[in-house]
PDB file of C-alpha atoms in Angstrom:
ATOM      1  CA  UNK A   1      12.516  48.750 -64.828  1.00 70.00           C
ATOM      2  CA  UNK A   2      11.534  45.342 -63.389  1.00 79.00           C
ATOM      3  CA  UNK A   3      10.867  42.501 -65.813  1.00 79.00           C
ATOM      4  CA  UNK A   4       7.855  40.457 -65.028  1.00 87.00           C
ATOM      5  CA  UNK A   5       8.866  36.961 -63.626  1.00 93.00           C
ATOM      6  CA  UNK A   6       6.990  33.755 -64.066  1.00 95.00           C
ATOM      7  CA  UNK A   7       6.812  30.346 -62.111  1.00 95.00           C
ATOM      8  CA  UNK A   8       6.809  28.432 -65.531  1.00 96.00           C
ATOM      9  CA  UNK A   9       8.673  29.061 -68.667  1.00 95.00           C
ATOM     10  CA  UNK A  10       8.857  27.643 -71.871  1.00 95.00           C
ATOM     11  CA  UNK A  11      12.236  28.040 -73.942  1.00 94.00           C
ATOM     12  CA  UNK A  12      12.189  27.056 -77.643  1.00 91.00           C
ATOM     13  CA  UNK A  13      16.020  25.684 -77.906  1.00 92.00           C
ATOM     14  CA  UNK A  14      17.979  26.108 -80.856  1.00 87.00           C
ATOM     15  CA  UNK A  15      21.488  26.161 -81.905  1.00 87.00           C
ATOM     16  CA  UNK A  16      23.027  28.617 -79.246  1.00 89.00           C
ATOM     17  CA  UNK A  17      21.650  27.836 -75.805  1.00 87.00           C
ATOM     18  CA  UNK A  18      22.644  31.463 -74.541  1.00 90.00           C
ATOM     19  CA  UNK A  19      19.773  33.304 -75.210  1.00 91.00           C
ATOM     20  CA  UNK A  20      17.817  30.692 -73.087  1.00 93.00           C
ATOM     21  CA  UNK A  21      20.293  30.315 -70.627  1.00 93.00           C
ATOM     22  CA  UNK A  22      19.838  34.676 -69.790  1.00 92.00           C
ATOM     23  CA  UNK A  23      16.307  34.650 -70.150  1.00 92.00           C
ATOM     24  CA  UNK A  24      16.131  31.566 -67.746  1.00 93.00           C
ATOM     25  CA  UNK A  25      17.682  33.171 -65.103  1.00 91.00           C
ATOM     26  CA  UNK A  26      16.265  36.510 -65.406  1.00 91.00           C
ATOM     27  CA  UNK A  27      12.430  35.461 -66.214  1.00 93.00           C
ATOM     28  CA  UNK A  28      11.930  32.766 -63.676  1.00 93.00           C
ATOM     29  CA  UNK A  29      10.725  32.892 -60.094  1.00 92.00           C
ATOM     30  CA  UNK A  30      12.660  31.772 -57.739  1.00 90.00           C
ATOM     31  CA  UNK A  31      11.424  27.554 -57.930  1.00 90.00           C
ATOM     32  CA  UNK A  32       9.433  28.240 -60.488  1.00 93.00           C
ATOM     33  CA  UNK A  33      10.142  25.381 -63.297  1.00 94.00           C
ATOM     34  CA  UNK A  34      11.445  25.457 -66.842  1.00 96.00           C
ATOM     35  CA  UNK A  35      10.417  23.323 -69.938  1.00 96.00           C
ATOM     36  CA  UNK A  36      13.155  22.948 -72.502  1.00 95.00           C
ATOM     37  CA  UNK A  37      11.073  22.570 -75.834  1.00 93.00           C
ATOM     38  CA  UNK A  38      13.785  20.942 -78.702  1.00 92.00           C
ATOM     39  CA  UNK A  39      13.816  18.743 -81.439  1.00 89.00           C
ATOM     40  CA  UNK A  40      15.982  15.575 -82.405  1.00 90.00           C
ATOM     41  CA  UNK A  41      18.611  18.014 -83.935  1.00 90.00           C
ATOM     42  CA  UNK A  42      18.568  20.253 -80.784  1.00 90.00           C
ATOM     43  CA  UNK A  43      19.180  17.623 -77.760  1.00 93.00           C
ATOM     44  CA  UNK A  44      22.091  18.486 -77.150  1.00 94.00           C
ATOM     45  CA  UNK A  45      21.430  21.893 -76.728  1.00 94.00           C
ATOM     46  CA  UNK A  46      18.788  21.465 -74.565  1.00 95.00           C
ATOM     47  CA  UNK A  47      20.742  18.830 -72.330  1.00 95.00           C
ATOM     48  CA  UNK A  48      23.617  21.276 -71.828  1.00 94.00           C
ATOM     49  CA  UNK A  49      20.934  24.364 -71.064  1.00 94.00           C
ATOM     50  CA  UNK A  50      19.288  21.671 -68.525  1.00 95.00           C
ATOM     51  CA  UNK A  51      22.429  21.016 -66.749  1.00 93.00           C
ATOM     52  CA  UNK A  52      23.416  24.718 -66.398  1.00 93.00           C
ATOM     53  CA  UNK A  53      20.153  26.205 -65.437  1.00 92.00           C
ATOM     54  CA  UNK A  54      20.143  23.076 -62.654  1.00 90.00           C
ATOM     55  CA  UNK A  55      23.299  24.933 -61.794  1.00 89.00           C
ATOM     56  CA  UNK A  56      22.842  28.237 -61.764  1.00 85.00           C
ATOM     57  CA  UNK A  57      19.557  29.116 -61.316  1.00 80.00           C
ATOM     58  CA  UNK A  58      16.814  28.359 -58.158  1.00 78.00           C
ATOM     59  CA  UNK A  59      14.782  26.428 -60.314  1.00 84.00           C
ATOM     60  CA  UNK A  60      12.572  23.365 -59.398  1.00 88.00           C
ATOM     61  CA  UNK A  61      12.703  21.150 -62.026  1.00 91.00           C
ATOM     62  CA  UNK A  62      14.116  21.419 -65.789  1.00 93.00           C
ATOM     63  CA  UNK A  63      11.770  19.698 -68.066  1.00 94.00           C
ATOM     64  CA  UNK A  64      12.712  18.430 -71.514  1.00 95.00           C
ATOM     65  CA  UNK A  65       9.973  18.431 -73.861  1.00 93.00           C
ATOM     66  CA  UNK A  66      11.099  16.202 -77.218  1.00 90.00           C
ATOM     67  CA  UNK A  67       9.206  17.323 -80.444  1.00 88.00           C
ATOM     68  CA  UNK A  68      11.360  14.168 -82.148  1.00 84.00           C
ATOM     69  CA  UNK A  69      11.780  15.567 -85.887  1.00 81.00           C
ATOM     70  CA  UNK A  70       8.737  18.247 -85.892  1.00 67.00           C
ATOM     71  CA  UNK A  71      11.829  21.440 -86.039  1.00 65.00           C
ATOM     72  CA  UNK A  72       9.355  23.826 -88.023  1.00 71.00           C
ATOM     73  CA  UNK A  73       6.065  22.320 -86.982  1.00 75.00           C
ATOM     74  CA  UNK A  74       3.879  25.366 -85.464  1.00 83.00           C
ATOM     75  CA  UNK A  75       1.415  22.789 -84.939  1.00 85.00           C
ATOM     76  CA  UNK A  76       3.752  20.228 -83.170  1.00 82.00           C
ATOM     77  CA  UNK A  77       5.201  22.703 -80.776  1.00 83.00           C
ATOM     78  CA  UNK A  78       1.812  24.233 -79.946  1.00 85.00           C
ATOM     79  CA  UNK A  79       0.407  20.962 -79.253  1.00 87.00           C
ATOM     80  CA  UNK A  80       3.793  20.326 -76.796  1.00 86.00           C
ATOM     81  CA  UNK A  81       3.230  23.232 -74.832  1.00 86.00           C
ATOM     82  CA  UNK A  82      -0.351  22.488 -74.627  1.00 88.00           C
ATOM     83  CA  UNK A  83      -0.230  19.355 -73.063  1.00 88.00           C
ATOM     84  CA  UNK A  84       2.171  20.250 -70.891  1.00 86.00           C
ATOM     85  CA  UNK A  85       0.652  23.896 -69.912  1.00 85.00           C
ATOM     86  CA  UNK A  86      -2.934  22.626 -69.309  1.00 87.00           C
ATOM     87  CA  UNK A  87      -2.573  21.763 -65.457  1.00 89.00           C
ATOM     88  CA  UNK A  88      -0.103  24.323 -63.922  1.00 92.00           C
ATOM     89  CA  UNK A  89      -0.921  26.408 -61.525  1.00 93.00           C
ATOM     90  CA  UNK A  90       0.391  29.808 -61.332  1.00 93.00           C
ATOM     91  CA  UNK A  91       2.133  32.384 -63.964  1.00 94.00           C
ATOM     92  CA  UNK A  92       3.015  30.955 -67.528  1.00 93.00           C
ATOM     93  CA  UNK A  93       5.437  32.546 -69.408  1.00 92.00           C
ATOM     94  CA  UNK A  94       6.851  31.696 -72.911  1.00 90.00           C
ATOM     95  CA  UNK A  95      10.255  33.534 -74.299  1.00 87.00           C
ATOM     96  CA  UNK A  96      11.936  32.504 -78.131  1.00 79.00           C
ATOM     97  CA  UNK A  97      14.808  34.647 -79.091  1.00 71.00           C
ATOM     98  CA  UNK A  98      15.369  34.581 -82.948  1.00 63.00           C
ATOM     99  CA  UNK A  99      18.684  35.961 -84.337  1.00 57.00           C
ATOM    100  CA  UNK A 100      18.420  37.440 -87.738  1.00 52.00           C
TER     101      UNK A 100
END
């Protein structure tokens, strides 16, 4: 089975950057782009995930997308993805892993 692959993807960072870092480089099209969506408490993260998927993936550009202190904001992170999803062109993908 193939998984579908996008040319934009959104990644919801948390605490371990793995999950991100597989689904980057199995979801995305070859230069398709990534947007790193974190908070203030997951910058790190997200700065580490940027670097590697630079590294080890054929994507365009690695986005950070900085919802400052909004962590559990549905609103916040809806409106980030928005404004930043409005104008692309092409298939828009989204994936958040949650551990349990």
């Amino acid at each position: 089975m193939t998984l579908p692959t996008v040319d934009h993807l959104f990644l919801l960072v948390g605490e371990n950057p793995l999950p991100n870092a597989v689904a980057a480089m199995t979801l995305l099209r070859p230069g398709g782009q990534i947007y790193l969506v974190h908070t203030a408490f997951s910058v790190r993260q997200a700065q580490r995930l940027q670097w590697f998927i630079t590294a080890e993936t054929m994507a365009q550009a690695v986005v950070l997308v900085n919802l400052g202190q909004d962590q559990a904001e549905a609103a916040s992170i809806y409106s980030a993805i928005l404004s930043c999803g409005k104008q692309l062109v092409g298939a828009v993908g989204m994936n958040y892993t949650c551990l349990l």
